[in-house]
Each structure stands twice: as C-alpha cells, then as structure tokens.
C-alpha cells in the first residue's frame, strides 16, 4: 500500500509561524508535526512507500527534513513530491494534489491518504484491519461531541453496518456529532474514480468532497478514530496539540 500525505497548503491562518516554514514541520512537543503523523499511520500497517506532496515554496524544506529523518529511520521509504505551485492563489487543492501524485507516480496499488496536519493520540491499527477486511473505500470518523462543533466540518451519518449514508459539508443543522476527517483508504480499484472526479470538473479542494461525491455511487465504509484527534488549523489548536503531546 502507498501512503500519500497531503502537505501542499500554505497555512496562511498560522502566519507568521508558517510564512517561511511548512506547517507539517512546525514542532509539536519538540517533534515535527509530520513525524507524529507518520508514527500514527505506521500502526495501520502494509505501507511500503510514503509520498509527501507539497508545493514549490516548501519542497526544499521537506526534502531537507527527509534527509535528517532517514538518518534515524533508515528503513523509511519516502519521497517528496513538488506540485509546482507557489502561492495560495494557484494551489491545486487537496484532491488535485492527490490526483497529481497518482498520475505522476503511476500508482497502481491501494492508497492511504492522510493530511499532514492531522494528529492522533489513539491506535490506528484497527483502521488498517478494517481496510484490509472490506477492500473498499474507508473514511475515518471522529465524534466531536457537540453538533455546534460538528457544523464546522463535514458531518456524516452511517448505517448499522458502518456504511456512509450522508455527508454534509458544514451544515447549519448537523444530523450528528460524527465528522469525516482527512484519513482515507482507497483500494486500487477505486483510483480511476478519483481521475473521473477531476476530469468531470468537480471541486479539487477539501478532500472530503471526493467522498461526498463517491458514496452515492459505491459503498464507502467508515471507522471511528479512538483517542483524541486534532486538525491543526490555528494557533489555538497548535497550542492544544503541544500541551496534549507534551504529556504523552
């Protein structure tokens, strides 16, 4: 299985911290954020190659990080993919970047997609087992605990078999407290659908939109992430992550 880490955003909401440093390299409890992501996804298993897709502004920063990371993790098989964009205005969007990597690297394998700014405290091994068992798309879910908080994200509903039955992006009246997060499994057979999504002119940003488009056409399974989940989109969530991970 190939792992694609989405890290091509410009994180302007975190300026000045991210003006000259890519968000995935910001320290969380003294460790680059992306290394927490890799530690969590390693538990999923079966990953033989990791591709971090970033932009032209920060590709050099991540390539330098990769050199250092390999010194302490010599068995890590990874690469940095430059999407060629230079600003928030010409970015490809998360789904656009996913499509770019799939095509450019000629990937013909199952794919795990995870955002480079999503942090987990729980064990993700069960997600890997679920993906292997279903051999169908699997969306990671998280219960944010309140409908008010859920309304900031993509709110989902599932049936008794944990199949996705509804996905609404930032609804005014959320149906549940469950949200879809940037943790996706796409088996090899689903990859042509990602190309079709782009070719039909759909919105290339916000990775949840791909699942929102996909689930009415084929079964999309779900799995609720245990422990804490943090989407580092602001200085407040970064501070919360630092406090949380410092105690682990």
mmCIF file of C-alpha atoms in Angstrom:
data_model
loop_
_atom_site.group_PDB
_atom_site.id
_atom_site.type_symbol
_atom_site.label_atom_id
_atom_site.label_comp_id
_atom_site.label_asym_id
_atom_site.label_seq_id
_atom_site.Cartn_x
_atom_site.Cartn_y
_atom_site.Cartn_z
ATOM 1 C CA UNK A 1 0.000 0.000 0.000
ATOM 2 C CA UNK A 2 1.162 3.513 -0.820
ATOM 3 C CA UNK A 3 0.744 6.380 1.622
ATOM 4 C CA UNK A 4 0.129 9.926 0.379
ATOM 5 C CA UNK A 5 0.483 12.724 2.917
ATOM 6 C CA UNK A 6 -1.236 15.946 1.901
ATOM 7 C CA UNK A 7 1.077 18.836 2.776
ATOM 8 C CA UNK A 8 0.759 21.365 -0.040
ATOM 9 C CA UNK A 9 -1.208 24.073 1.730
ATOM 10 C CA UNK A 10 0.231 27.466 2.626
ATOM 11 C CA UNK A 11 -1.342 27.662 6.115
ATOM 12 C CA UNK A 12 -1.865 31.425 5.958
ATOM 13 C CA UNK A 13 -4.020 31.319 9.119
ATOM 14 C CA UNK A 14 -0.899 30.379 11.056
ATOM 15 C CA UNK A 15 1.224 33.309 9.848
ATOM 16 C CA UNK A 16 3.864 34.308 10.809
ATOM 17 C CA UNK A 17 4.716 30.764 12.032
ATOM 18 C CA UNK A 18 4.193 29.288 8.574
ATOM 19 C CA UNK A 19 5.416 32.185 6.459
ATOM 20 C CA UNK A 20 8.793 30.507 5.976
ATOM 21 C CA UNK A 21 8.143 27.055 7.458
ATOM 22 C CA UNK A 22 5.682 24.447 6.146
ATOM 23 C CA UNK A 23 3.001 23.603 8.670
ATOM 24 C CA UNK A 24 3.940 19.877 8.823
ATOM 25 C CA UNK A 25 7.385 20.873 10.085
ATOM 26 C CA UNK A 26 6.125 23.027 12.962
ATOM 27 C CA UNK A 27 7.212 21.414 16.236
ATOM 28 C CA UNK A 28 4.635 19.685 18.391
ATOM 29 C CA UNK A 29 6.110 18.772 21.770
ATOM 30 C CA UNK A 30 9.554 19.238 20.219
ATOM 31 C CA UNK A 31 8.936 16.945 17.230
ATOM 32 C CA UNK A 32 7.994 17.999 13.669
ATOM 33 C CA UNK A 33 4.250 17.575 13.249
ATOM 34 C CA UNK A 34 4.677 15.234 10.286
ATOM 35 C CA UNK A 35 6.610 12.774 12.424
ATOM 36 C CA UNK A 36 3.628 12.409 14.741
ATOM 37 C CA UNK A 37 1.520 11.690 11.641
ATOM 38 C CA UNK A 38 3.976 9.028 10.450
ATOM 39 C CA UNK A 39 4.089 7.425 13.896
ATOM 40 C CA UNK A 40 0.293 7.150 13.905
ATOM 41 C CA UNK A 41 -0.095 5.850 10.351
ATOM 42 C CA UNK A 42 2.663 3.253 10.850
ATOM 43 C CA UNK A 43 0.221 1.336 13.052
ATOM 44 C CA UNK A 44 -2.114 0.942 10.053
ATOM 45 C CA UNK A 45 0.463 -1.378 8.505
ATOM 46 C CA UNK A 46 1.212 -2.635 4.983
ATOM 47 C CA UNK A 47 2.713 0.735 3.909
ATOM 48 C CA UNK A 48 5.705 0.204 1.613
ATOM 49 C CA UNK A 49 6.158 3.731 0.251
ATOM 50 C CA UNK A 50 5.224 7.201 1.530
ATOM 51 C CA UNK A 51 4.872 10.270 -0.684
ATOM 52 C CA UNK A 52 4.582 13.719 0.859
ATOM 53 C CA UNK A 53 3.021 16.103 -1.658
ATOM 54 C CA UNK A 54 3.916 19.736 -1.086
ATOM 55 C CA UNK A 55 4.341 22.975 -3.032
ATOM 56 C CA UNK A 56 7.313 24.600 -4.719
ATOM 57 C CA UNK A 57 7.737 27.088 -1.875
ATOM 58 C CA UNK A 58 8.297 24.392 0.743
ATOM 59 C CA UNK A 59 9.598 21.391 -1.217
ATOM 60 C CA UNK A 60 13.194 22.184 -0.247
ATOM 61 C CA UNK A 61 12.301 22.400 3.439
ATOM 62 C CA UNK A 62 10.675 18.975 3.379
ATOM 63 C CA UNK A 63 13.454 17.423 1.323
ATOM 64 C CA UNK A 64 15.919 18.633 3.944
ATOM 65 C CA UNK A 65 13.720 17.212 6.693
ATOM 66 C CA UNK A 66 13.573 13.861 4.865
ATOM 67 C CA UNK A 67 17.370 13.611 4.783
ATOM 68 C CA UNK A 68 17.505 14.043 8.557
ATOM 69 C CA UNK A 69 14.552 11.719 9.169
ATOM 70 C CA UNK A 70 16.213 8.928 7.207
ATOM 71 C CA UNK A 71 19.302 9.185 9.405
ATOM 72 C CA UNK A 72 17.278 7.986 12.377
ATOM 73 C CA UNK A 73 14.790 5.916 10.348
ATOM 74 C CA UNK A 74 16.967 4.223 7.697
ATOM 75 C CA UNK A 75 14.212 1.821 6.614
ATOM 76 C CA UNK A 76 11.787 4.610 5.787
ATOM 77 C CA UNK A 77 10.904 4.554 2.095
ATOM 78 C CA UNK A 78 9.703 8.051 1.301
ATOM 79 C CA UNK A 79 9.762 10.830 -1.271
ATOM 80 C CA UNK A 80 8.777 14.481 -1.523
ATOM 81 C CA UNK A 81 6.512 15.381 -4.463
ATOM 82 C CA UNK A 82 6.524 19.026 -5.609
ATOM 83 C CA UNK A 83 3.185 20.066 -7.108
ATOM 84 C CA UNK A 84 4.798 23.146 -8.687
ATOM 85 C CA UNK A 85 2.521 25.745 -7.097
ATOM 86 C CA UNK A 86 3.905 28.877 -5.491
ATOM 87 C CA UNK A 87 1.051 30.554 -3.605
ATOM 88 C CA UNK A 88 -2.391 30.163 -2.110
ATOM 89 C CA UNK A 89 -3.813 31.543 -5.353
ATOM 90 C CA UNK A 90 -2.504 28.853 -7.711
ATOM 91 C CA UNK A 91 -2.692 25.825 -5.383
ATOM 92 C CA UNK A 92 -4.111 22.630 -6.845
ATOM 93 C CA UNK A 93 -6.276 21.741 -3.848
ATOM 94 C CA UNK A 94 -6.065 18.537 -1.818
ATOM 95 C CA UNK A 95 -7.876 16.345 -4.357
ATOM 96 C CA UNK A 96 -5.925 17.977 -7.178
ATOM 97 C CA UNK A 97 -2.698 17.088 -5.385
ATOM 98 C CA UNK A 98 -3.879 13.522 -4.799
ATOM 99 C CA UNK A 99 -4.697 13.187 -8.489
ATOM 100 C CA UNK A 100 -1.309 14.633 -9.447
ATOM 101 C CA UNK A 101 0.581 12.088 -7.342
ATOM 102 C CA UNK A 102 -1.470 9.152 -8.606
ATOM 103 C CA UNK A 103 -0.792 10.107 -12.221
ATOM 104 C CA UNK A 104 2.784 11.359 -11.928
ATOM 105 C CA UNK A 105 3.930 8.339 -9.919
ATOM 106 C CA UNK A 106 1.793 5.895 -11.965
ATOM 107 C CA UNK A 107 0.384 4.383 -8.778
ATOM 108 C CA UNK A 108 -1.381 1.067 -9.232
ATOM 109 C CA UNK A 109 -1.867 -0.021 -5.641
ATOM 110 C CA UNK A 110 -4.080 0.524 -2.633
ATOM 111 C CA UNK A 111 -3.658 4.043 -1.255
ATOM 112 C CA UNK A 112 -3.815 5.563 2.204
ATOM 113 C CA UNK A 113 -4.385 9.330 2.180
ATOM 114 C CA UNK A 114 -3.819 11.379 5.309
ATOM 115 C CA UNK A 115 -3.463 15.104 5.976
ATOM 116 C CA UNK A 116 -0.075 16.240 7.206
ATOM 117 C CA UNK A 117 -1.705 18.380 9.905
ATOM 118 C CA UNK A 118 -3.997 15.750 11.457
ATOM 119 C CA UNK A 119 -2.742 14.401 14.777
ATOM 120 C CA UNK A 120 -3.973 11.316 16.617
ATOM 121 C CA UNK A 121 -3.397 10.011 20.127
ATOM 122 C CA UNK A 122 -5.277 6.732 19.587
ATOM 123 C CA UNK A 123 -4.107 3.486 17.991
ATOM 124 C CA UNK A 124 -4.938 3.338 14.264
ATOM 125 C CA UNK A 125 -4.182 -0.377 13.834
ATOM 126 C CA UNK A 126 -7.901 -1.139 13.833
ATOM 127 C CA UNK A 127 -8.330 1.156 10.845
ATOM 128 C CA UNK A 128 -5.785 -0.899 8.925
ATOM 129 C CA UNK A 129 -7.585 -4.133 9.821
ATOM 130 C CA UNK A 130 -10.909 -2.651 8.722
ATOM 131 C CA UNK A 131 -9.467 -1.513 5.381
ATOM 132 C CA UNK A 132 -7.928 -4.911 4.735
ATOM 133 C CA UNK A 133 -11.178 -6.671 5.597
ATOM 134 C CA UNK A 134 -13.504 -4.527 3.484
ATOM 135 C CA UNK A 135 -11.294 -3.879 0.429
ATOM 136 C CA UNK A 136 -13.496 -0.841 -0.226
ATOM 137 C CA UNK A 137 -13.071 2.887 0.445
ATOM 138 C CA UNK A 138 -12.897 3.623 4.178
ATOM 139 C CA UNK A 139 -13.390 7.074 5.723
ATOM 140 C CA UNK A 140 -12.004 7.871 9.157
ATOM 141 C CA UNK A 141 -14.567 9.435 11.501
ATOM 142 C CA UNK A 142 -14.329 11.335 14.759
ATOM 143 C CA UNK A 143 -17.018 12.210 17.282
ATOM 144 C CA UNK A 144 -16.540 15.883 18.198
ATOM 145 C CA UNK A 145 -19.136 15.628 20.956
ATOM 146 C CA UNK A 146 -21.422 18.507 20.014
ATOM 147 C CA UNK A 147 -23.458 19.477 16.985
ATOM 148 C CA UNK A 148 -22.226 23.052 17.273
ATOM 149 C CA UNK A 149 -18.631 21.871 16.811
ATOM 150 C CA UNK A 150 -19.651 19.349 14.143
ATOM 151 C CA UNK A 151 -21.075 22.157 11.998
ATOM 152 C CA UNK A 152 -17.536 23.372 11.323
ATOM 153 C CA UNK A 153 -16.709 20.166 9.448
ATOM 154 C CA UNK A 154 -18.144 17.551 7.095
ATOM 155 C CA UNK A 155 -20.922 15.910 9.122
ATOM 156 C CA UNK A 156 -21.753 12.284 8.403
ATOM 157 C CA UNK A 157 -24.346 9.653 9.134
ATOM 158 C CA UNK A 158 -23.773 5.908 8.969
ATOM 159 C CA UNK A 159 -25.983 2.816 8.984
ATOM 160 C CA UNK A 160 -25.810 -0.266 11.220
ATOM 161 C CA UNK A 161 -23.077 -1.710 9.009
ATOM 162 C CA UNK A 162 -20.936 1.442 9.356
ATOM 163 C CA UNK A 163 -21.575 2.396 5.742
ATOM 164 C CA UNK A 164 -21.693 6.089 4.925
ATOM 165 C CA UNK A 165 -25.263 7.263 4.300
ATOM 166 C CA UNK A 166 -24.887 11.045 4.469
ATOM 167 C CA UNK A 167 -22.112 13.634 4.139
ATOM 168 C CA UNK A 168 -22.849 17.344 4.524
ATOM 169 C CA UNK A 169 -20.117 19.983 4.439
ATOM 170 C CA UNK A 170 -20.540 22.489 7.302
ATOM 171 C CA UNK A 171 -24.331 22.131 7.647
ATOM 172 C CA UNK A 172 -26.322 24.714 9.592
ATOM 173 C CA UNK A 173 -28.213 21.925 11.360
ATOM 174 C CA UNK A 174 -25.907 18.892 11.748
ATOM 175 C CA UNK A 175 -27.603 15.489 11.880
ATOM 176 C CA UNK A 176 -24.962 14.041 14.181
ATOM 177 C CA UNK A 177 -21.741 14.792 16.051
ATOM 178 C CA UNK A 178 -19.741 12.481 13.774
ATOM 179 C CA UNK A 179 -17.452 14.137 11.239
ATOM 180 C CA UNK A 180 -15.345 12.851 8.388
ATOM 181 C CA UNK A 181 -11.640 13.527 8.862
ATOM 182 C CA UNK A 182 -8.681 13.533 6.466
ATOM 183 C CA UNK A 183 -7.976 9.813 6.790
ATOM 184 C CA UNK A 184 -8.950 7.859 3.691
ATOM 185 C CA UNK A 185 -8.328 4.410 2.265
ATOM 186 C CA UNK A 186 -8.830 3.927 -1.458
ATOM 187 C CA UNK A 187 -8.296 0.406 -2.826
ATOM 188 C CA UNK A 188 -6.644 0.080 -6.218
ATOM 189 C CA UNK A 189 -9.997 -0.499 -7.943
ATOM 190 C CA UNK A 190 -11.254 2.935 -6.786
ATOM 191 C CA UNK A 191 -8.365 5.001 -8.185
ATOM 192 C CA UNK A 192 -9.970 5.533 -11.645
ATOM 193 C CA UNK A 193 -12.886 7.209 -9.867
ATOM 194 C CA UNK A 194 -10.524 9.845 -8.475
ATOM 195 C CA UNK A 195 -9.434 10.661 -12.022
ATOM 196 C CA UNK A 196 -13.067 10.805 -13.131
ATOM 197 C CA UNK A 197 -13.894 13.190 -10.291
ATOM 198 C CA UNK A 198 -11.229 15.622 -11.522
ATOM 199 C CA UNK A 199 -11.987 15.144 -15.211
ATOM 200 C CA UNK A 200 -15.654 15.988 -14.621
ATOM 201 C CA UNK A 201 -14.603 19.381 -13.252
ATOM 202 C CA UNK A 202 -15.520 18.871 -9.614
ATOM 203 C CA UNK A 203 -14.041 20.995 -6.808
ATOM 204 C CA UNK A 204 -10.389 19.904 -6.383
ATOM 205 C CA UNK A 205 -10.066 21.301 -2.865
ATOM 206 C CA UNK A 206 -11.215 19.884 0.502
ATOM 207 C CA UNK A 207 -10.564 16.113 0.355
ATOM 208 C CA UNK A 208 -13.902 15.239 1.941
ATOM 209 C CA UNK A 209 -15.679 16.387 -1.212
ATOM 210 C CA UNK A 210 -14.332 13.333 -3.016
ATOM 211 C CA UNK A 211 -16.008 11.020 -0.500
ATOM 212 C CA UNK A 212 -19.169 13.137 -0.644
ATOM 213 C CA UNK A 213 -19.249 12.549 -4.412
ATOM 214 C CA UNK A 214 -18.268 8.877 -4.184
ATOM 215 C CA UNK A 215 -20.570 7.384 -1.559
ATOM 216 C CA UNK A 216 -23.828 7.626 -3.590
ATOM 217 C CA UNK A 217 -22.094 5.633 -6.349
ATOM 218 C CA UNK A 218 -20.456 2.849 -4.328
ATOM 219 C CA UNK A 219 -20.285 1.692 -0.700
ATOM 220 C CA UNK A 220 -17.952 3.754 1.485
ATOM 221 C CA UNK A 221 -17.138 2.177 4.843
ATOM 222 C CA UNK A 222 -16.310 4.152 7.970
ATOM 223 C CA UNK A 223 -14.240 3.693 11.125
ATOM 224 C CA UNK A 224 -14.334 5.868 14.234
ATOM 225 C CA UNK A 225 -10.905 7.055 15.355
ATOM 226 C CA UNK A 226 -10.180 6.383 19.051
ATOM 227 C CA UNK A 227 -8.478 8.795 21.410
ATOM 228 C CA UNK A 228 -8.029 12.456 20.550
ATOM 229 C CA UNK A 229 -7.893 13.913 17.043
ATOM 230 C CA UNK A 230 -6.603 17.386 16.244
ATOM 231 C CA UNK A 231 -6.763 19.272 12.955
ATOM 232 C CA UNK A 232 -4.023 21.890 13.290
ATOM 233 C CA UNK A 233 -5.564 24.870 11.560
ATOM 234 C CA UNK A 234 -4.990 27.655 14.058
ATOM 235 C CA UNK A 235 -2.567 28.788 16.748
ATOM 236 C CA UNK A 236 -5.094 27.647 19.345
ATOM 237 C CA UNK A 237 -5.166 24.055 18.056
ATOM 238 C CA UNK A 238 -1.371 24.078 17.747
ATOM 239 C CA UNK A 239 -1.088 25.135 21.392
ATOM 240 C CA UNK A 240 -3.576 22.432 22.377
ATOM 241 C CA UNK A 241 -1.532 19.821 20.472
ATOM 242 C CA UNK A 242 1.662 20.916 22.183
ATOM 243 C CA UNK A 243 0.050 20.590 25.603
ATOM 244 C CA UNK A 244 -1.526 17.216 24.763
ATOM 245 C CA UNK A 245 1.561 15.606 23.254
ATOM 246 C CA UNK A 246 3.911 17.001 25.885
ATOM 247 C CA UNK A 247 2.181 14.804 28.475
ATOM 248 C CA UNK A 248 2.360 11.589 26.420
#
